[in-house]
Amino acid sequence: MPEIESAVVALSDADWYRLRRVGQIISLKTPTMDGEALLFEALERTIDGRRQWRPEAVDFVGHLIGAMRSIASHEIERKGNKVVPFTSSVELIGLSDPTDPEEALSAEQQIRMLRAHFGAGGDSLALQVLDAMELGCDGSMIREQLSLSQNALQTVVRRIRRVAHRLLPT
């Protein structure tokens, strides 16, 4: 528990902003819960031990995003709504074949590298687009949530792809 408490206290304003934005995007697919509710449900489940955080596998922000995705999927299923599968940002930016378990693991590491790159560079827009892509949002949803034109979104996606191909082994 102290590790989780320390991780919560260590969240920066940028981390909170990102978590709230991702919660908003996820909530588009979960009409029964808003973004804040998803975020705080993920925090509560992590703190009380219903969601296990493995720091060696994923950073705390990534864990909370995964928890929100899981909660949303379960909520959709529970309500009997049609589940819109969350696809991987790996597949969407063309890094590897996500159906191959070995490549999927490598792909998750690649996504972490991309997130670290854009986070260190302060490119919050690229991080938000990666998050939305991973959550299965289509271009129109991403443009609406992030107030982007079609051109602006295409520019960000091209930037993500360029960085991916420059940084990551093929």
Coordinates of C-alpha atoms in Angstrom, one line a residue:
M1 CA 0.0 0.0 0.0
P2 CA 2.7 2.6 0.7
E3 CA 4.0 2.1 -2.8
I4 CA 0.5 3.0 -4.2
E5 CA 0.2 5.9 -1.9
S6 CA 3.6 7.2 -3.0
A7 CA 2.6 6.8 -6.6
V8 CA -0.6 8.8 -6.1
V9 CA 1.2 11.6 -4.3
A10 CA 3.8 11.6 -7.0
L11 CA 1.3 12.2 -9.8
S12 CA 2.0 15.6 -11.5
D13 CA -0.5 18.1 -12.7
A14 CA 0.3 16.8 -16.3
D15 CA -0.4 13.2 -15.2
W16 CA -3.8 14.2 -13.6
Y17 CA -4.7 16.2 -16.7
R18 CA -3.8 13.2 -19.0
L19 CA -5.8 10.8 -16.7
R20 CA -8.8 13.1 -16.8
R21 CA -8.7 13.5 -20.6
V22 CA -8.3 9.7 -21.1
G23 CA -11.2 9.2 -18.7
Q24 CA -13.3 11.6 -20.8
I25 CA -12.4 9.7 -24.0
I26 CA -13.2 6.3 -22.5
S27 CA -16.5 7.6 -21.1
L28 CA -17.7 8.2 -24.7
K29 CA -18.0 4.4 -25.0
T30 CA -19.5 4.1 -21.5
P31 CA -22.5 6.3 -21.2
T32 CA -23.3 5.2 -17.7
M33 CA -20.1 6.6 -16.2
D34 CA -18.3 9.9 -16.8
G35 CA -14.6 10.3 -17.0
E36 CA -14.1 11.4 -13.3
A37 CA -16.1 8.4 -12.1
L38 CA -13.9 6.0 -14.2
L39 CA -10.7 7.6 -12.9
F40 CA -11.7 7.5 -9.2
E41 CA -13.1 4.0 -9.5
A42 CA -9.7 2.9 -10.9
L43 CA -7.9 4.6 -8.0
E44 CA -10.3 3.1 -5.5
R45 CA -9.9 -0.4 -6.9
T46 CA -6.1 0.0 -6.9
I47 CA -5.9 1.3 -3.4
D48 CA -8.2 -1.4 -1.9
G49 CA -6.4 -4.2 -3.8
R50 CA -9.0 -5.2 -6.3
R51 CA -6.7 -4.0 -9.1
Q52 CA -3.1 -5.1 -8.8
W53 CA -0.4 -2.7 -9.9
R54 CA 2.9 -4.2 -11.1
P55 CA 5.4 -1.3 -11.2
E56 CA 8.0 -3.5 -13.0
A57 CA 5.6 -3.9 -15.9
V58 CA 3.8 -0.6 -16.2
D59 CA 4.1 2.9 -14.8
F60 CA 1.3 4.1 -12.5
V61 CA -0.4 6.3 -15.1
G62 CA -0.5 3.4 -17.5
H63 CA -1.9 1.2 -14.8
L64 CA -4.7 3.6 -14.1
I65 CA -5.5 3.9 -17.8
G66 CA -5.7 0.2 -18.1
A67 CA -7.9 0.0 -15.1
M68 CA -10.3 2.6 -16.5
R69 CA -10.4 0.7 -19.8
S70 CA -11.2 -2.6 -18.0
I71 CA -13.9 -0.9 -15.8
A72 CA -15.5 0.6 -18.9
S73 CA -15.5 -2.7 -20.7
H74 CA -17.1 -4.5 -17.8
E75 CA -19.6 -1.7 -17.4
I76 CA -20.6 -2.0 -21.0
E77 CA -21.0 -5.8 -20.8
R78 CA -22.9 -5.5 -17.5
K79 CA -25.4 -3.1 -19.0
G80 CA -25.8 -5.3 -22.0
N81 CA -24.6 -2.8 -24.5
K82 CA -22.7 -3.8 -27.6
V83 CA -19.0 -3.8 -26.6
V84 CA -16.8 -1.8 -28.9
P85 CA -13.4 -3.5 -28.6
F86 CA -10.5 -1.4 -27.5
T87 CA -7.8 -1.9 -30.1
S88 CA -4.2 -1.4 -29.6
S89 CA -2.4 1.8 -30.5
V90 CA 0.4 -0.6 -31.7
E91 CA -1.8 -1.9 -34.4
L92 CA -3.1 1.5 -35.4
I93 CA 0.3 3.0 -35.9
G94 CA 1.6 -0.2 -37.6
L95 CA 4.4 -1.3 -35.3
S96 CA 3.8 -5.0 -35.3
D97 CA 1.3 -7.9 -35.5
P98 CA -0.7 -7.7 -32.3
T99 CA -2.1 -11.2 -32.7
D100 CA 1.4 -12.7 -32.1
P101 CA 1.9 -12.9 -28.3
E102 CA 5.6 -12.4 -28.5
E103 CA 5.2 -9.4 -30.8
A104 CA 2.4 -8.0 -28.7
L105 CA 4.7 -8.0 -25.6
S106 CA 7.4 -6.3 -27.6
A107 CA 4.8 -3.9 -29.0
E108 CA 3.7 -2.9 -25.5
Q109 CA 7.4 -2.1 -24.7
Q110 CA 7.6 -0.1 -27.9
I111 CA 4.5 1.9 -26.9
R112 CA 6.1 2.6 -23.4
M113 CA 9.2 3.9 -25.3
L114 CA 7.0 6.2 -27.4
R115 CA 5.1 7.5 -24.4
A116 CA 8.4 8.1 -22.6
H117 CA 9.8 10.0 -25.7
F118 CA 6.7 12.2 -26.1
G119 CA 6.4 12.7 -22.3
A120 CA 10.0 13.8 -22.0
G121 CA 9.6 16.1 -25.0
G122 CA 6.5 17.6 -23.5
D123 CA 4.3 16.6 -26.5
S124 CA 1.0 16.1 -24.6
L125 CA -1.0 16.2 -27.8
A126 CA 0.9 13.1 -29.2
L127 CA 0.3 11.4 -25.8
Q128 CA -3.4 12.2 -25.9
V129 CA -3.7 10.9 -29.5
L130 CA -1.9 7.7 -28.6
D131 CA -4.3 7.3 -25.6
A132 CA -7.4 7.8 -27.8
M133 CA -6.1 5.5 -30.5
E134 CA -5.4 2.8 -27.9
L135 CA -9.0 3.2 -26.6
G136 CA -10.3 2.5 -30.0
C137 CA -11.6 6.0 -30.8
D138 CA -11.9 6.8 -34.5
G139 CA -10.6 9.9 -36.1
S140 CA -13.8 11.9 -35.7
M141 CA -14.0 11.1 -31.9
I142 CA -10.4 12.1 -31.5
R143 CA -10.8 15.3 -33.4
E144 CA -13.9 16.2 -31.4
Q145 CA -12.4 15.4 -28.0
L146 CA -9.1 17.2 -28.7
S147 CA -10.6 20.0 -30.8
L148 CA -8.4 19.2 -33.8
S149 CA -9.0 19.6 -37.5
Q150 CA -8.5 16.6 -39.8
N151 CA -5.2 18.1 -41.0
A152 CA -4.0 18.6 -37.4
L153 CA -4.8 15.0 -36.4
Q154 CA -3.1 13.6 -39.5
T155 CA 0.0 15.7 -38.7
V156 CA 0.1 14.3 -35.1
V157 CA -0.3 10.7 -36.4
R158 CA 2.4 11.2 -38.9
R159 CA 4.7 12.6 -36.2
I160 CA 4.0 9.5 -34.0
R161 CA 4.8 7.2 -36.9
R162 CA 8.0 9.0 -37.8
V163 CA 9.2 8.8 -34.2
A164 CA 8.2 5.2 -34.0
H165 CA 10.1 4.2 -37.1
R166 CA 13.1 6.3 -36.0
L167 CA 13.3 5.0 -32.3
L168 CA 12.0 1.5 -32.6
P169 CA 13.6 -1.6 -34.2
T170 CA 11.7 -3.0 -37.1

